[in-house]
DNA sequence: TAGGTATTTAGACAAATATCTAATTATTTC
DNA sequence: GAAATAATTAGATATTTGTCTAAATACCTA
């Protein structure tokens, strides 16, 4: 929970997740979308991977990053505990 | 969104929210649940109030804090954008 | 009004974090 | 094998943040 919030607490990392929502992309493609240096983006990708919000797959020189939403269900559960009057078994 | 994540990115503040989930409490009551000094808790409460995650009401010398979940719906919406296959109109 | 209680404000400080440049590793291609 | 490309690692630095103690403010009560 702590690690998840910590990882999501950065606008660049959240923007990366939103990018990957569309489709998997290589580190370079992701970096192109931002003004930060490649090492900076690489670092953000590393943190996202550590938090298991993305997975990475190396093919030759390219590393493709893919969104992994399973961990976010944790966050969803945490959120829903504050909405006790609702059906928490709703199709999420 | 940024402010919301920033505010939630602290285990003490999240624990305060969980405390207030049960019932409103005064600053002193909240502080009793933690090992931190009262000024530290007061500061956390201030940040929670700024993020509109809680409201405060002063009655005499006591300041009572109450959970305000309306802002969290923003977070919920953000989360659900990553779950496109689901019914986002579910009863939340 | 004096003393006590509840809470916040002010100011300092250590730890965490986001960023950068330079260097390194790994891979492809000529 | 040398050069080029993709990506990461290493190390430095400025900013942000969570915490503390001390002081201030506000309120209550005798």
Tab-separated table of C-alpha atoms (C1' of nucleotides) in Angstrom:
chain	number	residue	atom	x	y	z
A	1	UNK	CA	0.000	0.000	0.000
A	2	UNK	CA	2.750	2.351	1.027
A	3	UNK	CA	4.887	1.503	-1.978
A	4	UNK	CA	1.896	1.844	-4.264
A	5	UNK	CA	0.990	5.323	-3.066
A	6	UNK	CA	4.618	6.356	-3.155
A	7	UNK	CA	4.959	5.225	-6.732
A	8	UNK	CA	1.753	6.893	-7.845
A	9	UNK	CA	2.770	10.126	-6.163
A	10	UNK	CA	4.469	11.561	-9.198
A	11	UNK	CA	2.752	13.152	-12.187
A	12	UNK	CA	5.288	11.794	-14.653
A	13	UNK	CA	4.808	8.230	-13.483
A	14	UNK	CA	1.047	8.609	-13.639
A	15	UNK	CA	1.369	10.014	-17.153
A	16	UNK	CA	3.467	7.003	-18.121
A	17	UNK	CA	0.734	4.693	-16.870
A	18	UNK	CA	-1.806	6.621	-18.888
A	19	UNK	CA	0.388	6.287	-21.962
A	20	UNK	CA	0.693	2.562	-21.471
A	21	UNK	CA	-3.037	2.297	-21.044
A	22	UNK	CA	-3.257	2.644	-24.824
A	23	UNK	CA	-0.574	0.123	-25.699
A	24	UNK	CA	2.813	-1.248	-24.607
A	25	UNK	CA	5.761	0.921	-25.556
A	26	UNK	CA	9.533	0.831	-25.451
A	27	UNK	CA	11.516	2.932	-22.990
A	28	UNK	CA	12.576	5.214	-25.812
A	29	UNK	CA	9.049	5.747	-27.077
A	30	UNK	CA	7.931	6.580	-23.566
A	31	UNK	CA	10.810	9.005	-23.084
A	32	UNK	CA	9.858	10.840	-26.277
A	33	UNK	CA	6.626	11.933	-24.659
A	34	UNK	CA	8.392	13.858	-21.923
A	35	UNK	CA	10.883	16.650	-21.642
A	36	UNK	CA	12.973	14.855	-19.080
A	37	UNK	CA	16.203	13.097	-19.874
A	38	UNK	CA	16.168	9.400	-20.712
A	39	UNK	CA	17.880	8.392	-17.483
A	40	UNK	CA	15.158	10.199	-15.562
A	41	UNK	CA	12.435	8.326	-17.425
A	42	UNK	CA	14.363	5.113	-17.028
A	43	UNK	CA	14.392	5.685	-13.303
A	44	UNK	CA	10.648	6.270	-13.247
A	45	UNK	CA	10.131	3.069	-15.220
A	46	UNK	CA	12.273	1.229	-12.722
A	47	UNK	CA	10.103	2.464	-9.857
A	48	UNK	CA	6.932	1.530	-11.727
A	49	UNK	CA	8.333	-1.926	-12.312
A	50	UNK	CA	9.331	-2.335	-8.679
A	51	UNK	CA	5.793	-1.441	-7.696
A	52	UNK	CA	4.572	-3.985	-10.247
A	53	UNK	CA	2.510	-1.360	-12.005
A	54	UNK	CA	4.269	-2.298	-15.236
A	55	UNK	CA	6.133	-5.292	-16.560
A	56	UNK	CA	9.157	-5.097	-18.820
A	57	UNK	CA	10.259	-7.336	-21.618
A	58	UNK	CA	13.611	-7.055	-23.328
A	59	UNK	CA	13.747	-7.906	-27.013
A	60	UNK	CA	17.196	-7.246	-28.375
A	61	UNK	CA	18.170	-3.703	-27.485
A	62	UNK	CA	14.596	-2.674	-26.857
A	63	UNK	CA	12.792	-2.925	-23.560
A	64	UNK	CA	9.042	-2.869	-23.877
A	65	UNK	CA	6.947	-1.795	-20.942
A	66	UNK	CA	3.402	-3.002	-20.425
A	67	UNK	CA	0.777	-1.836	-17.982
A	68	UNK	CA	-0.068	-4.255	-15.191
A	69	UNK	CA	-3.210	-3.223	-13.391
A	70	UNK	CA	-3.570	-6.095	-10.956
A	71	UNK	CA	-1.824	-4.165	-8.207
A	72	UNK	CA	-4.226	-1.267	-8.561
A	73	UNK	CA	-7.013	-3.462	-7.293
A	74	UNK	CA	-5.378	-3.050	-3.923
A	75	UNK	CA	-5.827	0.671	-4.186
A	76	UNK	CA	-9.395	0.205	-5.296
A	77	UNK	CA	-10.135	-1.922	-2.238
A	78	UNK	CA	-8.558	0.640	0.012
A	79	UNK	CA	-10.708	3.330	-1.542
A	80	UNK	CA	-13.903	1.388	-1.285
A	81	UNK	CA	-13.542	0.855	2.436
A	82	UNK	CA	-14.525	4.505	2.712
A	83	UNK	CA	-17.750	3.910	0.853
A	84	UNK	CA	-19.451	1.456	3.187
A	85	UNK	CA	-22.941	2.135	1.922
A	86	UNK	CA	-22.096	0.810	-1.497
A	87	UNK	CA	-21.966	-2.637	-2.980
A	88	UNK	CA	-18.276	-3.441	-2.799
A	89	UNK	CA	-18.861	-6.568	-4.860
A	90	UNK	CA	-19.712	-4.375	-7.831
A	91	UNK	CA	-18.100	-5.449	-11.066
A	92	UNK	CA	-14.722	-3.839	-10.873
B	1	UNK	CA	-5.134	15.034	-8.634
B	2	UNK	CA	-1.567	15.899	-7.804
B	3	UNK	CA	-2.479	17.350	-4.448
B	4	UNK	CA	-4.673	14.378	-3.680
B	5	UNK	CA	-1.949	11.830	-4.332
B	6	UNK	CA	0.538	13.913	-2.433
B	7	UNK	CA	-1.711	14.073	0.569
B	8	UNK	CA	-2.483	10.370	0.526
B	9	UNK	CA	1.192	9.531	0.208
B	10	UNK	CA	1.783	9.255	3.932
B	11	UNK	CA	0.842	6.309	6.140
B	12	UNK	CA	-0.035	8.519	9.087
B	13	UNK	CA	-2.448	10.605	7.066
B	14	UNK	CA	-4.046	7.496	5.633
B	15	UNK	CA	-4.381	6.079	9.134
B	16	UNK	CA	-6.062	9.293	10.244
B	17	UNK	CA	-8.584	8.919	7.435
B	18	UNK	CA	-9.238	5.351	8.510
B	19	UNK	CA	-9.782	6.531	12.068
B	20	UNK	CA	-12.236	9.150	10.936
B	21	UNK	CA	-14.055	6.581	8.886
B	22	UNK	CA	-15.559	5.349	12.146
B	23	UNK	CA	-16.558	8.729	13.511
B	24	UNK	CA	-15.469	12.370	13.738
B	25	UNK	CA	-12.825	13.068	16.348
B	26	UNK	CA	-11.032	16.003	17.906
B	27	UNK	CA	-7.407	16.783	17.117
B	28	UNK	CA	-6.414	15.548	20.559
B	29	UNK	CA	-8.246	12.250	20.191
B	30	UNK	CA	-6.611	11.694	16.846
B	31	UNK	CA	-3.178	12.520	18.230
B	32	UNK	CA	-3.655	9.930	21.008
B	33	UNK	CA	-3.663	7.189	18.423
B	34	UNK	CA	-0.172	7.977	17.248
B	35	UNK	CA	3.284	8.221	18.721
B	36	UNK	CA	4.030	11.482	17.010
B	37	UNK	CA	3.905	14.823	18.720
B	38	UNK	CA	0.738	16.875	18.634
B	39	UNK	CA	2.234	19.502	16.324
B	40	UNK	CA	3.116	16.771	13.879
B	41	UNK	CA	-0.436	15.425	13.880
B	42	UNK	CA	-1.772	18.962	13.659
B	43	UNK	CA	0.318	19.464	10.561
B	44	UNK	CA	-1.015	16.273	8.988
B	45	UNK	CA	-4.555	17.397	9.762
B	46	UNK	CA	-3.819	20.695	8.125
B	47	UNK	CA	-2.679	18.965	4.957
B	48	UNK	CA	-5.733	16.712	4.979
B	49	UNK	CA	-7.923	19.766	5.349
B	50	UNK	CA	-6.172	21.583	2.526
B	51	UNK	CA	-6.778	18.574	0.317
B	52	UNK	CA	-10.408	18.644	1.439
B	53	UNK	CA	-10.185	15.084	2.645
B	54	UNK	CA	-11.455	16.251	6.020
B	55	UNK	CA	-13.409	19.199	7.326
B	56	UNK	CA	-12.775	20.844	10.660
B	57	UNK	CA	-15.176	22.408	13.076
B	58	UNK	CA	-14.091	24.380	16.112
B	59	UNK	CA	-16.307	24.134	19.182
B	60	UNK	CA	-14.765	26.034	22.060
B	61	UNK	CA	-11.232	24.817	22.510
B	62	UNK	CA	-11.862	21.626	20.611
B	63	UNK	CA	-11.468	21.177	16.892
B	64	UNK	CA	-13.374	18.246	15.512
B	65	UNK	CA	-12.283	16.669	12.265
B	66	UNK	CA	-14.693	14.854	9.997
B	67	UNK	CA	-14.012	12.707	6.975
B	68	UNK	CA	-15.022	14.182	3.640
B	69	UNK	CA	-14.973	11.593	0.924
B	70	UNK	CA	-16.239	13.625	-1.973
B	71	UNK	CA	-12.726	14.367	-3.203
B	72	UNK	CA	-11.862	10.688	-3.288
B	73	UNK	CA	-14.332	10.187	-6.089
B	74	UNK	CA	-11.779	11.934	-8.233
B	75	UNK	CA	-9.269	9.243	-7.371
B	76	UNK	CA	-11.834	6.579	-8.059
B	77	UNK	CA	-12.485	8.007	-11.515
B	78	UNK	CA	-8.806	8.135	-12.243
B	79	UNK	CA	-8.462	4.520	-11.213
B	80	UNK	CA	-11.375	3.328	-13.270
B	81	UNK	CA	-9.973	4.759	-16.476
B	82	UNK	CA	-7.547	1.845	-16.325
B	83	UNK	CA	-10.378	-0.662	-16.227
B	84	UNK	CA	-12.049	0.046	-19.543
B	85	UNK	CA	-13.772	-3.311	-19.791
B	86	UNK	CA	-15.876	-2.607	-16.755
B	87	UNK	CA	-19.077	-0.760	-16.152
B	88	UNK	CA	-17.873	2.595	-14.888
B	89	UNK	CA	-21.416	3.587	-14.024
B	90	UNK	CA	-21.466	0.982	-11.285
B	91	UNK	CA	-22.932	2.152	-8.020
B	92	UNK	CA	-19.988	3.854	-6.378
C	1	DT	C1'	-7.671	37.881	35.834
C	2	DA	C1'	-4.788	33.746	36.557
C	3	DG	C1'	-4.000	29.149	35.467
C	4	DG	C1'	-4.917	25.193	32.818
C	5	DT	C1'	-6.099	22.749	28.579
C	6	DA	C1'	-6.486	22.250	23.346
C	7	DT	C1'	-4.518	23.362	19.330
C	8	DT	C1'	-1.713	25.661	16.046
C	9	DT	C1'	2.362	28.344	14.393
C	10	DA	C1'	7.310	29.020	13.783
C	11	DG	C1'	11.657	27.539	12.863
C	12	DA	C1'	15.167	23.994	12.454
C	13	DC	C1'	16.862	19.705	10.624
C	14	DA	C1'	17.486	15.054	8.633
C	15	DA	C1'	15.819	11.985	5.159
C	16	DA	C1'	13.731	11.140	0.816
C	17	DT	C1'	13.182	12.226	-3.968
C	18	DA	C1'	13.354	13.949	-8.789
C	19	DT	C1'	16.414	15.568	-11.719
C	20	DC	C1'	20.742	16.071	-14.329
C	21	DT	C1'	25.323	14.727	-16.807
C	22	DA	C1'	28.720	11.286	-17.618
C	23	DA	C1'	29.796	6.679	-17.983
C	24	DT	C1'	28.589	1.830	-18.730
C	25	DT	C1'	26.318	-2.233	-20.669
C	26	DA	C1'	24.062	-4.695	-24.264
C	27	DT	C1'	22.807	-5.246	-28.897
C	28	DT	C1'	22.836	-4.632	-33.841
C	29	DT	C1'	25.032	-3.728	-38.219
C	30	DC	C1'	28.626	-2.828	-41.373
D	1	DG	C1'	35.868	-5.879	-34.499
D	2	DA	C1'	34.305	-0.957	-34.710
D	3	DA	C1'	30.652	2.176	-34.726
D	4	DA	C1'	25.967	3.229	-33.730
D	5	DT	C1'	21.817	2.766	-31.060
D	6	DA	C1'	18.885	1.624	-26.786
D	7	DA	C1'	18.794	1.611	-22.237
D	8	DT	C1'	20.565	1.578	-17.589
D	9	DT	C1'	23.786	2.679	-13.737
D	10	DA	C1'	26.429	5.904	-10.953
D	11	DG	C1'	27.034	9.926	-8.599
D	12	DA	C1'	25.870	14.706	-7.583
D	13	DT	C1'	22.558	18.267	-6.243
D	14	DA	C1'	18.478	21.095	-5.170
D	15	DT	C1'	13.896	20.666	-3.398
D	16	DT	C1'	10.379	18.671	-0.711
D	17	DT	C1'	8.725	16.585	3.287
D	18	DG	C1'	8.005	14.673	7.983
D	19	DT	C1'	9.440	15.328	12.282
D	20	DC	C1'	10.782	17.741	16.505
D	21	DT	C1'	10.882	21.484	20.368
D	22	DA	C1'	9.558	25.939	21.795
D	23	DA	C1'	6.379	29.482	21.585
D	24	DA	C1'	1.948	31.482	20.638
D	25	DT	C1'	-3.083	31.595	20.470
D	26	DA	C1'	-7.648	30.545	21.966
D	27	DC	C1'	-10.782	29.096	25.229
D	28	DC	C1'	-12.523	27.665	29.768
D	29	DT	C1'	-13.104	27.950	34.769
D	30	DA	C1'	-12.405	29.211	39.302
